[in-house]
Short mmCIF file of C-alpha atoms in Angstrom, two decimals:
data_model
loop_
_atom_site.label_atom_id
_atom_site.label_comp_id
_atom_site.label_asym_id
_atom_site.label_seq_id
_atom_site.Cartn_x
_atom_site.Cartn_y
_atom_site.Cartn_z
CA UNK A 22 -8.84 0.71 46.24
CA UNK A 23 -9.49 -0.99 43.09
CA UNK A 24 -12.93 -2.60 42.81
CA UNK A 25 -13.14 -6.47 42.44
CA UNK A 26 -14.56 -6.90 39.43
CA UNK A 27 -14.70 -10.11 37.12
CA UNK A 28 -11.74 -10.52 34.74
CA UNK A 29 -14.32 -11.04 32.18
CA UNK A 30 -15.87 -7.76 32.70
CA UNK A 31 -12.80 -5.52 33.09
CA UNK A 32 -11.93 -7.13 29.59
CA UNK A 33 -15.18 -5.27 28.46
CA UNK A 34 -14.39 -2.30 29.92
CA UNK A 35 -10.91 -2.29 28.13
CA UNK A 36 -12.77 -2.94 24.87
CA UNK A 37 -13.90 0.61 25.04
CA UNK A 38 -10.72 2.11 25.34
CA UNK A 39 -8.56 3.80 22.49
CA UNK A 40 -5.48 1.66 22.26
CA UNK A 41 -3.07 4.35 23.60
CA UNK A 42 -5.51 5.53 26.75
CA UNK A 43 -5.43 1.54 28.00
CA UNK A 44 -0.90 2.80 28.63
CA UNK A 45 -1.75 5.13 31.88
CA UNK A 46 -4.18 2.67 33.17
CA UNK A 47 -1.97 -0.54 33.59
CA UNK A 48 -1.09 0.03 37.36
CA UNK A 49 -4.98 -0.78 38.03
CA UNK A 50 -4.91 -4.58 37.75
CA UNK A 51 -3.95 -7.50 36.20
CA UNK A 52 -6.24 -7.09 33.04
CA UNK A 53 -5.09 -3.68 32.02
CA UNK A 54 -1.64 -3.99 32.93
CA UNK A 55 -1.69 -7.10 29.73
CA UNK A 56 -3.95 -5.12 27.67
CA UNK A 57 -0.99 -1.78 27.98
CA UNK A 58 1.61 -4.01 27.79
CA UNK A 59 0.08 -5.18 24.97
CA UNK A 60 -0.62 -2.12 23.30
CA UNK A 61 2.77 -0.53 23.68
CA UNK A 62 4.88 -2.74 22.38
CA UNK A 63 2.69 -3.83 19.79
CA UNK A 64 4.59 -1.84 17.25
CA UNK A 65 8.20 -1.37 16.85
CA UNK A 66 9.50 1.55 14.76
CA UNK A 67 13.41 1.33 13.57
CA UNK A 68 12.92 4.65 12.04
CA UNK A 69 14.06 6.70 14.67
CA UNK A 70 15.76 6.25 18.25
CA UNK A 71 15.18 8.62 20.81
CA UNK A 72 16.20 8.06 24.45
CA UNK A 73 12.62 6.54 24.83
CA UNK A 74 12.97 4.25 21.73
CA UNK A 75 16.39 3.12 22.98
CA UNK A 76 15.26 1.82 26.17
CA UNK A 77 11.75 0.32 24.59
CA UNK A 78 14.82 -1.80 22.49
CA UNK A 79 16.22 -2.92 25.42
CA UNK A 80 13.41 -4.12 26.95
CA UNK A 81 12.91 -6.21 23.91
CA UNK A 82 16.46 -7.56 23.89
CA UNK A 83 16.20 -8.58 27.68
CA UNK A 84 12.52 -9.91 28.08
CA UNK A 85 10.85 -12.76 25.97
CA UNK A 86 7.98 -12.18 26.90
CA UNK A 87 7.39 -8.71 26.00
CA UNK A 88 9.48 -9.42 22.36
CA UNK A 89 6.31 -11.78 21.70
CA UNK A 90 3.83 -9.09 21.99
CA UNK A 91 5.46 -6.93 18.85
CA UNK A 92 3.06 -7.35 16.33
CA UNK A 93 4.16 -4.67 13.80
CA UNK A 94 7.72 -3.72 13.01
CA UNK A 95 8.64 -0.66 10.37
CA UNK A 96 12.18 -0.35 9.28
CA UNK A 97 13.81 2.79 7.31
CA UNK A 98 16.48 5.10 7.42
CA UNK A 99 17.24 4.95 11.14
CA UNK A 100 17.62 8.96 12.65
CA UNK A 101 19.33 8.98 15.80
CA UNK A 102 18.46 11.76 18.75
CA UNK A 103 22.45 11.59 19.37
CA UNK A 104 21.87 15.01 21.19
CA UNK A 105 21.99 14.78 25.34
CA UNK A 106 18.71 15.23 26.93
CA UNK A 107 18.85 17.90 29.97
CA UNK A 108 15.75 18.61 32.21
CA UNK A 109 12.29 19.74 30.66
CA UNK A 110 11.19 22.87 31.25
CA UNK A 111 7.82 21.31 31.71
CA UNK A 112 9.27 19.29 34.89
CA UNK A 113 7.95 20.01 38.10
CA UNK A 114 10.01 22.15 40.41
CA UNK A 115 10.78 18.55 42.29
CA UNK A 116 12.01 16.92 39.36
CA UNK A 117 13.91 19.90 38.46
CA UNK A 118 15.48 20.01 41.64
CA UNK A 119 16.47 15.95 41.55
CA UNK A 120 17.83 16.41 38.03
CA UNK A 121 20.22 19.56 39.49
CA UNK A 122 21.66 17.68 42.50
CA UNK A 123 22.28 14.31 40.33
CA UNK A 124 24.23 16.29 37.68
CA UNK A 125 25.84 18.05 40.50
CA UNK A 126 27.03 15.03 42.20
CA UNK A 127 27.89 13.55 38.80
CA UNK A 128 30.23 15.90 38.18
CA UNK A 129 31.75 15.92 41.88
CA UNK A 130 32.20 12.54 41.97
CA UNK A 131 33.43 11.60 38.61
CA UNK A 132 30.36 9.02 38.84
CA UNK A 133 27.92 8.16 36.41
CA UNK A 134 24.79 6.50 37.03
CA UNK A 135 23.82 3.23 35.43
CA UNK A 136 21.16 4.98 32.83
CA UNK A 137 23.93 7.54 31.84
CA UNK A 138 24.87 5.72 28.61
CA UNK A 139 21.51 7.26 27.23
CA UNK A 140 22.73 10.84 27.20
CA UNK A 141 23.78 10.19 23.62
CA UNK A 142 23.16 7.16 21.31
CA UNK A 143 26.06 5.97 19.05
CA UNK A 144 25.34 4.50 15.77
CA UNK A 145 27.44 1.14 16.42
CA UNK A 146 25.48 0.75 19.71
CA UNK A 147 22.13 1.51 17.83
CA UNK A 148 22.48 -1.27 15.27
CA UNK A 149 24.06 -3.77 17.48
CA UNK A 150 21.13 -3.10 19.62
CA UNK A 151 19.16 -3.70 16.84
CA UNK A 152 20.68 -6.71 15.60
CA UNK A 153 19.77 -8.27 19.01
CA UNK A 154 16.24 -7.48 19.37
CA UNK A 155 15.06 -8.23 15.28
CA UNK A 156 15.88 -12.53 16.03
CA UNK A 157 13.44 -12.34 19.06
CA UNK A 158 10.66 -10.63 17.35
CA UNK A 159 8.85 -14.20 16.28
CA UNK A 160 5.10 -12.88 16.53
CA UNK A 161 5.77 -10.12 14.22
CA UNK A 162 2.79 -10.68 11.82
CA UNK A 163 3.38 -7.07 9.41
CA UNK A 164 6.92 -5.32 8.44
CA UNK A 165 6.70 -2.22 6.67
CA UNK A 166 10.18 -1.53 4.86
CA UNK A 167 10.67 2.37 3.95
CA UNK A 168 13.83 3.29 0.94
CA UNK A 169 12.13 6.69 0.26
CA UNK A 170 14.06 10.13 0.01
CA UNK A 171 12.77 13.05 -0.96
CA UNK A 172 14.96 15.08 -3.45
CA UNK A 173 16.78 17.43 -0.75
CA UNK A 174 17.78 14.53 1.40
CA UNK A 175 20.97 12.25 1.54
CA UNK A 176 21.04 10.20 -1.64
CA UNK A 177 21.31 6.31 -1.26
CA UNK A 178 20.28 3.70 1.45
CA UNK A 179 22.02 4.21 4.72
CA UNK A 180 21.55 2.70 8.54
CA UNK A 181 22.77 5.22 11.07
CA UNK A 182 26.53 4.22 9.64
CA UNK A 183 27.66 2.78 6.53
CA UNK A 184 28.72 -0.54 8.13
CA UNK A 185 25.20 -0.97 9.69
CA UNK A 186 24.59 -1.87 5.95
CA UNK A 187 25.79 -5.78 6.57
CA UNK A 188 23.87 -5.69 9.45
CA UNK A 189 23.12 -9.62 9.93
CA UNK A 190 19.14 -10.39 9.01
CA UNK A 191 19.25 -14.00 8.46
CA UNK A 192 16.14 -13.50 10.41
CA UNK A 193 12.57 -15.77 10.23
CA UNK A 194 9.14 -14.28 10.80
CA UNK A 195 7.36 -17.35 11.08
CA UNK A 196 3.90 -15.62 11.53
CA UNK A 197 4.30 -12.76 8.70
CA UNK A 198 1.32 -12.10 6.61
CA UNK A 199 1.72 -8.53 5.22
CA UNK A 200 4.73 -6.89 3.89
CA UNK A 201 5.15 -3.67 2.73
CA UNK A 202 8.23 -2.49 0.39
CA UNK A 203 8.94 1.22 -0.80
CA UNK A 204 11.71 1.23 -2.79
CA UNK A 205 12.01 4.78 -4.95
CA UNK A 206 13.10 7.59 -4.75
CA UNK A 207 11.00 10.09 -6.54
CA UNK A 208 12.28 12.93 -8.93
CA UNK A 209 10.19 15.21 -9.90
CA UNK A 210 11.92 15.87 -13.58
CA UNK A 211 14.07 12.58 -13.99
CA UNK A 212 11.41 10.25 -12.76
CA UNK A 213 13.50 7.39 -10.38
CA UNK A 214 16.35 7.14 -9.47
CA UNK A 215 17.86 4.11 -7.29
CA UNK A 216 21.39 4.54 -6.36
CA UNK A 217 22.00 1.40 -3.71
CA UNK A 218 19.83 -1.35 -5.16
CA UNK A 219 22.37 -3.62 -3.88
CA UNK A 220 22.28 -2.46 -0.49
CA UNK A 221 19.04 -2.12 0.04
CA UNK A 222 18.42 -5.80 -0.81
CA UNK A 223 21.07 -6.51 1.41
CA UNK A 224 19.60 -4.99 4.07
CA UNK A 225 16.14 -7.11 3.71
CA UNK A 226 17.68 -10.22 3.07
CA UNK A 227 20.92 -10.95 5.04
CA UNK A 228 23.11 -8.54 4.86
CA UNK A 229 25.71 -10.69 3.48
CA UNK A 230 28.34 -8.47 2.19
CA UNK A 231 29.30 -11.28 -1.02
CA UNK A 232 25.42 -10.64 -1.66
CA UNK A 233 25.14 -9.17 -4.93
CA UNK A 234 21.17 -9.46 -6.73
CA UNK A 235 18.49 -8.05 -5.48
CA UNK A 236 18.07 -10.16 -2.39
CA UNK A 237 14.57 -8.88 -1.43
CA UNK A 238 12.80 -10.59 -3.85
CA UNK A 239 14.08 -13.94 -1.60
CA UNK A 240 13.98 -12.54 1.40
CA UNK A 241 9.29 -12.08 0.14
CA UNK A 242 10.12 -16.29 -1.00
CA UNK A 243 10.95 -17.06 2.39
CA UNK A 244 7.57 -16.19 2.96
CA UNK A 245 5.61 -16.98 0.46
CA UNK A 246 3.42 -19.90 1.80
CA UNK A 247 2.63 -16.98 4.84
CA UNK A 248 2.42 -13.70 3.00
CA UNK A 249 -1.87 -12.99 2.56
CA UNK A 250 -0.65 -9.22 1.80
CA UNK A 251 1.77 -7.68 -0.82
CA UNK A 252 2.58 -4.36 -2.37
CA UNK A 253 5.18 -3.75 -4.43
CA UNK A 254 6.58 -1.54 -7.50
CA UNK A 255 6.48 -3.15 -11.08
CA UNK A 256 9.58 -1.48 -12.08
CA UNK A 257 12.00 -2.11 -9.19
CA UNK A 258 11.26 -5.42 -9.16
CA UNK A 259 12.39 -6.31 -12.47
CA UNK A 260 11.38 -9.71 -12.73
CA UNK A 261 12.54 -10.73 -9.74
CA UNK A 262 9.18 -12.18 -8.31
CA UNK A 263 8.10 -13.47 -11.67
CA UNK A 264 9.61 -17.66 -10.46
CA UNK A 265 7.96 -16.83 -7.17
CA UNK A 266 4.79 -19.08 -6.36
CA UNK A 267 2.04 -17.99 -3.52
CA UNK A 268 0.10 -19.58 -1.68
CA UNK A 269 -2.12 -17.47 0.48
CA UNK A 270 -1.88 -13.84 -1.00
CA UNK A 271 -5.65 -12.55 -0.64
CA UNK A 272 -4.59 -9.15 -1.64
CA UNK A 273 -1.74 -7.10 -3.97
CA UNK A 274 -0.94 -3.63 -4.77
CA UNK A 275 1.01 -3.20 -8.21
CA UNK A 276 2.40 0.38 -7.82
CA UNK A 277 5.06 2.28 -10.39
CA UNK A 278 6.61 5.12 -8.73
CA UNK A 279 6.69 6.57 -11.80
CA UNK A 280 5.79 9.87 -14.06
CA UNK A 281 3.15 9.57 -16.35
CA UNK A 282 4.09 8.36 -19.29
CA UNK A 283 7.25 6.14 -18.63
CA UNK A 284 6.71 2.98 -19.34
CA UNK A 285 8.92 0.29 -17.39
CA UNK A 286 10.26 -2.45 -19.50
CA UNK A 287 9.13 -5.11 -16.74
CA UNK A 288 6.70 -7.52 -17.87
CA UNK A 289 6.17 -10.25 -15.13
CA UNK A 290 3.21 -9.20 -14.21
CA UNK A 291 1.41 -9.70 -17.39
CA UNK A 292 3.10 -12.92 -18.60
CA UNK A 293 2.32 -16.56 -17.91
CA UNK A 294 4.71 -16.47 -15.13
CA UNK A 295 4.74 -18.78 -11.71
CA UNK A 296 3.73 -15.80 -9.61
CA UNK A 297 0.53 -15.10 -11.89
CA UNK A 298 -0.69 -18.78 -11.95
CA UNK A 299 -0.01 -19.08 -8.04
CA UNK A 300 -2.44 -15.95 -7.49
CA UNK A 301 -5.43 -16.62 -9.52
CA UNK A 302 -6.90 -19.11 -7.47
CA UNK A 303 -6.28 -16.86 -3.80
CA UNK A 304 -6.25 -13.28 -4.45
CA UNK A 305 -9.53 -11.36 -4.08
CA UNK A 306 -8.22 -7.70 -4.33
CA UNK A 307 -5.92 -6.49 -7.02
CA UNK A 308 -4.85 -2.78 -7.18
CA UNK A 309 -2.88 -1.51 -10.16
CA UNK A 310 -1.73 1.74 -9.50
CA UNK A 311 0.65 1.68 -12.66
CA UNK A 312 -0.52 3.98 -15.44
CA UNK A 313 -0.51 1.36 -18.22
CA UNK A 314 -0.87 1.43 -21.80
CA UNK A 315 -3.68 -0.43 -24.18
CA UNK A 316 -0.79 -3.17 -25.21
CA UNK A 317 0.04 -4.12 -21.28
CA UNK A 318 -3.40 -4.30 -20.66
CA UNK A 319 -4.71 -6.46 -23.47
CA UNK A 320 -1.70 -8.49 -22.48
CA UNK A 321 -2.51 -8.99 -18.80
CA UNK A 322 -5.91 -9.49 -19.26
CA UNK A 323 -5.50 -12.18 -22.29
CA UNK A 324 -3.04 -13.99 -20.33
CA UNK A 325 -5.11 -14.09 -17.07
CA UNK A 326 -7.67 -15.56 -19.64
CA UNK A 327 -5.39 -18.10 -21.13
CA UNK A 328 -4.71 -19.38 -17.70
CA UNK A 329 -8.27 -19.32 -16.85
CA UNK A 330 -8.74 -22.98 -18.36
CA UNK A 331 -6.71 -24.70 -15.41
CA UNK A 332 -7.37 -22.70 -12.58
CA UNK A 333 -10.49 -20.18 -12.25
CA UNK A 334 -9.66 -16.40 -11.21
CA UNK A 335 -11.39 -15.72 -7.73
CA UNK A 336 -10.62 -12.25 -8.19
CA UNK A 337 -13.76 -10.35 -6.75
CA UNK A 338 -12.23 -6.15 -6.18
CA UNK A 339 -10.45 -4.77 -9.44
CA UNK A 340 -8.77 -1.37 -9.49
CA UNK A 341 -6.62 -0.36 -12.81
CA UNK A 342 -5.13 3.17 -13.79
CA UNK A 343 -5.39 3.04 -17.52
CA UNK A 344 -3.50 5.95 -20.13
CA UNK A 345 -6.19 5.57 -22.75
CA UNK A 346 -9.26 4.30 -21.54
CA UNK A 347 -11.58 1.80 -24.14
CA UNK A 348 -14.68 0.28 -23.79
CA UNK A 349 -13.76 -2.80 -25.51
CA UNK A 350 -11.85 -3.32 -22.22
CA UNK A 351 -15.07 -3.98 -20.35
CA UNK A 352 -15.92 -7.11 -21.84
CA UNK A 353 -12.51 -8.49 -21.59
CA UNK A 354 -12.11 -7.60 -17.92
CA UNK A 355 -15.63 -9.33 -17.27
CA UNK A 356 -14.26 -12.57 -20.10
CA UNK A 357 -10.89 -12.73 -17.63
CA UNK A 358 -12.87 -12.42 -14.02
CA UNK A 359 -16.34 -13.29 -14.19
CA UNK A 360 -16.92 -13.09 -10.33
CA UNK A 361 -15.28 -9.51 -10.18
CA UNK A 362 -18.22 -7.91 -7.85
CA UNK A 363 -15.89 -4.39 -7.64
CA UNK A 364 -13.88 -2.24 -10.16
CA UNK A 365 -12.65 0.89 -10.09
CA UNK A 366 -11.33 2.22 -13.12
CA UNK A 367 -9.45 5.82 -13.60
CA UNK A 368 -7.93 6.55 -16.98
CA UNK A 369 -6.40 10.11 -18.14
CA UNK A 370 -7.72 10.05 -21.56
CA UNK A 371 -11.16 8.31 -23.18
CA UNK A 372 -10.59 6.80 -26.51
CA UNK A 373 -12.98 8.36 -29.43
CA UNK A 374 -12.95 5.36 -31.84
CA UNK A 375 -11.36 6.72 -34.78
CA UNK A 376 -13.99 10.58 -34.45
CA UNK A 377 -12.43 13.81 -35.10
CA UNK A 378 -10.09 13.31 -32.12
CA UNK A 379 -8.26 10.08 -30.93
CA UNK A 380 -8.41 10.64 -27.84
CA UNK A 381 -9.98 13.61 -25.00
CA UNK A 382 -9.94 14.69 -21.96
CA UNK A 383 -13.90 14.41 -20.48
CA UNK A 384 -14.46 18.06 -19.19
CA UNK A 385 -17.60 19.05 -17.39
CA UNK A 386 -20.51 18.70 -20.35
CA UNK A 387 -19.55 14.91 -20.86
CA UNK A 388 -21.03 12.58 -22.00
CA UNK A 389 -24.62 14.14 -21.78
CA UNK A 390 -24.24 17.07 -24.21
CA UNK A 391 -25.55 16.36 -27.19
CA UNK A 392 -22.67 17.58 -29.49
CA UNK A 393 -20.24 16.24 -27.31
CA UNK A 394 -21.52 12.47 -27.11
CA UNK A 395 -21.61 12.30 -30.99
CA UNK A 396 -17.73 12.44 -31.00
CA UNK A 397 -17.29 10.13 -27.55
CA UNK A 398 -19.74 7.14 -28.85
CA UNK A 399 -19.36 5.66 -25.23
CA UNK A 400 -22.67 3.96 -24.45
CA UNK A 401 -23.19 3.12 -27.86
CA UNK A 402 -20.26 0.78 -27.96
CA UNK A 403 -20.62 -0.42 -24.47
CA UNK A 404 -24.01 -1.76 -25.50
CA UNK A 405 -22.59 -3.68 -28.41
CA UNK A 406 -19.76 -4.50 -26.40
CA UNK A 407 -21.36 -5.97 -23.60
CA UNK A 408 -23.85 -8.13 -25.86
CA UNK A 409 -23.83 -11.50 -24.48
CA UNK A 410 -21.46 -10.80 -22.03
CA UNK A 411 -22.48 -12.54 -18.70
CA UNK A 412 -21.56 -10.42 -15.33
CA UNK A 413 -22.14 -10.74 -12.20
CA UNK A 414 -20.46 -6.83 -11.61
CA UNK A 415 -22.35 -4.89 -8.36
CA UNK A 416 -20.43 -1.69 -7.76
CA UNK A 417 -18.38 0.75 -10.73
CA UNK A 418 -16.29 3.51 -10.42
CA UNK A 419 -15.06 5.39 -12.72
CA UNK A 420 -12.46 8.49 -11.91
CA UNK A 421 -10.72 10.98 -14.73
CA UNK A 422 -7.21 12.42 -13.46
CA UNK A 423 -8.75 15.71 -13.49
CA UNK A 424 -9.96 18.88 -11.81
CA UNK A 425 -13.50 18.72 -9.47
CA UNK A 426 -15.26 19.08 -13.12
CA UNK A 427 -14.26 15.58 -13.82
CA UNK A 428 -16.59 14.08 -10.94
CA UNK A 429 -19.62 15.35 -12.65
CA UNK A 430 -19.00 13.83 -16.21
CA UNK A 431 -17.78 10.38 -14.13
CA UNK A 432 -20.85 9.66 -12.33
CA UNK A 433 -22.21 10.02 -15.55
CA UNK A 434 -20.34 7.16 -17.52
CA UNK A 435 -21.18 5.31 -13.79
CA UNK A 436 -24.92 6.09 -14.98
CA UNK A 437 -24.74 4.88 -18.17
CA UNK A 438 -22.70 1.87 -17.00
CA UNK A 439 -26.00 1.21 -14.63
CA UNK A 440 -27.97 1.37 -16.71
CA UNK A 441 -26.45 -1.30 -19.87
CA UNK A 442 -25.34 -3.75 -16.54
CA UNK A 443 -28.50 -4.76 -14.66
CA UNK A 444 -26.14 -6.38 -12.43
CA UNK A 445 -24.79 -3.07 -11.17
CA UNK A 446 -26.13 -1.98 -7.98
CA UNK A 447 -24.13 0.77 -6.48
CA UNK A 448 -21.36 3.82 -7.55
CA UNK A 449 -18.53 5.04 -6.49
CA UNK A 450 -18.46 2.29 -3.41
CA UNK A 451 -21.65 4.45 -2.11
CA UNK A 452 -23.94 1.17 -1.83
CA UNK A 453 -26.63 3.13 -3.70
CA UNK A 454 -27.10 4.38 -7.39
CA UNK A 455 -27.68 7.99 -6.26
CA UNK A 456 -26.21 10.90 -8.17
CA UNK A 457 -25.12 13.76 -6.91
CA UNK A 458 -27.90 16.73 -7.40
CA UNK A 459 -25.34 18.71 -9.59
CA UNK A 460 -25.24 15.89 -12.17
CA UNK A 461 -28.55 16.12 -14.75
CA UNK A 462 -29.36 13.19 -17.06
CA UNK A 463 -31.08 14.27 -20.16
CA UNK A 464 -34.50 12.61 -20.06
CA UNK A 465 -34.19 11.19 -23.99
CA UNK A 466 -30.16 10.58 -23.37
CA UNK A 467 -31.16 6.68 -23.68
CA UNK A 468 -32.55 6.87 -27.27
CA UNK A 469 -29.35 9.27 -28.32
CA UNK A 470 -27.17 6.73 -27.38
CA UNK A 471 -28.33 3.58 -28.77
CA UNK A 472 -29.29 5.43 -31.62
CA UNK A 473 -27.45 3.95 -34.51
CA UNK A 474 -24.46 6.31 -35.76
CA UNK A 475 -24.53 8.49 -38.80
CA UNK A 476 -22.32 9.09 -41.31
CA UNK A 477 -21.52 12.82 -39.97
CA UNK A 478 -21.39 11.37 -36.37
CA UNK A 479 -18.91 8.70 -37.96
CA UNK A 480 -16.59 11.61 -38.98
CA UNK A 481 -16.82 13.43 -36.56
CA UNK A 482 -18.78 16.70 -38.13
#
């Protein structure tokens, strides 16, 4: 007997449910059976269909109202569980039993019950299936779309059969606001490798078979007065997305799937291009996961400045992977976003301004060893760098692509950086300017570095 209980209060009950528990409970009223509902067809994954998946697609295809609860769809190389499913040995001895006698009778009668077509799933009936259900997802509000193989797997961009590559996607998602594209394949010794471009963008877009550019980049204009969320690779793109205006993105992820130290010839992401305009004035969080050199830099940020005049950046979280790292970057990224409030930079090597070595790689005694810092005049420059620079900067962090040594000599640059920005107020995203206990700050570090440099620190003796 269920107790009667306000719908108001068995919503608060449900509120302190895992998502997944709420599934078992929706046979106890009303409220939960919504909530489950809810909850388990709130995403929808094309990656795989199993004899569980394939009937979850049906349900879509047959019932509008459960279509408009998918919130989340992810789409990839579809694997099929084309294998027929006999009893589990888990099953109770009754459902054992039942499974014996139906097969038995099956094969007596020649008969086969209505759910028999799920034995084994054929790729044709996969993707028609498929095909059906994608049109009457219209609440779907985030698509993740996977073109990822690892180096042992089948080359190329394939759906269950190669005809399910024109499968038809002239498709709206009115209500999209995050989309997610992965579109590499990663070598570990020839870097990437993308052997059905074509297809692939086929396979976002329309699936048109006469379709021959890369039709994903439309298929992401379709929706660009609704997209608040974006990640994509510099490289494949090209400059496909360059003539592409926003108006809503809030947040974008610049990835290269990449090996260090190949540079893609793609540069719409640091010229004065529709799709950087359109962002400035909306996008709070900018992640550049490329590893890029001084010149793209200095570029980007020099543009962003340019365009500064007409439209003021908003940008307020700043993450950048940098080859060389240079303090005269600072200013510049504070000149190019002066209400930046996060950054997060990581670099692989620190320049040295013109000492003994161009460039190094921080170990564990930097920057607060005395003979180290002469040669790595960090806080020195930063200080003259920063002169009249106005900030409004609150939280740094600063990472070296490095060993667990590396963390040490970072939260010390983070120190210094604390201590030449009063603005600052926290590290590493902590909230607090607390170093670790392992880290030691010379007491008379302050007057080394703003010590003016001498002529044997100059060259480096």
């Amino acid at each position: 007997m269920t107790v009667e209980l306000p719908p108001e209060i068995w919503d608060l009950i449900a509120g302190h449910l895992q998502g997944d528990s709420l599934i078992p409970l929706m046979s106890l009223n009303r409220v939960f059976m919504q909530l489950a509902m809810r909850e388990k067809y709130r995403v929808v994954n094309l990656a795989f269909i199993n004899k569980l998946g394939h009937r979850r697609l049906e349900t879509l295809r047959n019932e509008d109202l459960i279509a408009e609860l998918v919130r989340s769809v992810y789409i990839g190389q579809v694997a099929l569980s084309t294998t027929g499913w006999h009893p589990s040995p888990n099953l109770s001895f009754r459902g054992k039993f039942k499974s014996v006698v139906t097969d038995s009778y099956r094969k007596l009668t020649g008969k086969q019950s209505a759910k028999s077509h799920l034995s084994t799933i054929s790729p044709h009936n996969a993707m028609n299936l498929v095909s059906d259900v994608l049109p009457r997802l219209k609440n779907v509000t985030t698509m993740s779309i996977n073109y990822r193989n690892d180096e042992t797997g089948p080359g190329g961009w394939r759906i269950c059969d190669p005809s399910a590559q024109y499968l038809p996607f002239d498709i709206d998602f009115p209500k999209l606001t995050e989309l997610r594209i992965h579109t590499a394949i990663i070598c570990q010794f020839t870097g990437i490798m993308i052997h059905d471009t074509n297809m692939l963008a086929q396979f976002i877009n329309k699936f048109q078979k006469t379709l021959t550019r890369l039709a994903y980049a439309d298929f992401i204009k379709r929706h660009a007065d609704s997209l608040r969320w974006l990640q994509c690779p510099i490289d494949s793109f090209s400059e496909a997305l360059g003539p592409i205006e926003f108006s809503k993105l809030e947040t974008i992820a610049l990835t290269a799937d990449t090996v260090i130290g190949w540079e893609p010839e793609s540069t719409w992401w640091i010229s004065a291009s529709p799709f950087l305009k359109s962002i400035l004035p909306t996008v709070r969080s900018l992640r550049i996961s490329h590893w890029c050199t001084g010149e793209e830099i200095a570029t980007f940020l020099e543009t962003v400045t340019g365009l500064s005049g007409h439209v003021e950046p908003l940008l307020a979280e700043l993450s950048i992977c940098f080859q060389t790292f240079s303090i005269d970057a600072l200013p510049v990224i504070a000149s190019a976003f002066p209400k930046l409030r996060t950054l997060e930079i990581t670099f692989l090597d620190i320049d040295t301004e013109g000492a003994l070595w161009t460039s190094i790689q921080p170990d564990k005694t930097f920057p607060f060893t005395e003979n180290r810092l002469k040669y790595v005049p960090f806080a020195r420059r930063l200080g003259a760098c920063l002169s009249g620079v106005t900030w409004s900067l609150q939280d740094i962090t600063i990472k070296c692509q490095g060993g667990w040594f590396m963390d040490l000599s970072m939260w010390g640059l983070m120190h210094i950086c604390g201590q030449l920005i009063p603005s600052i107020t926290s590290f590493n995203s902590t909230g607090n300017m607390v170093l670790p206990e392992d880290v030691k700050i010379p007491p008379n570090y302050l007057d080394i570095v703003c010590a003016k440099p001498t002529v044997s620190e100059t060259v480096g003796e």
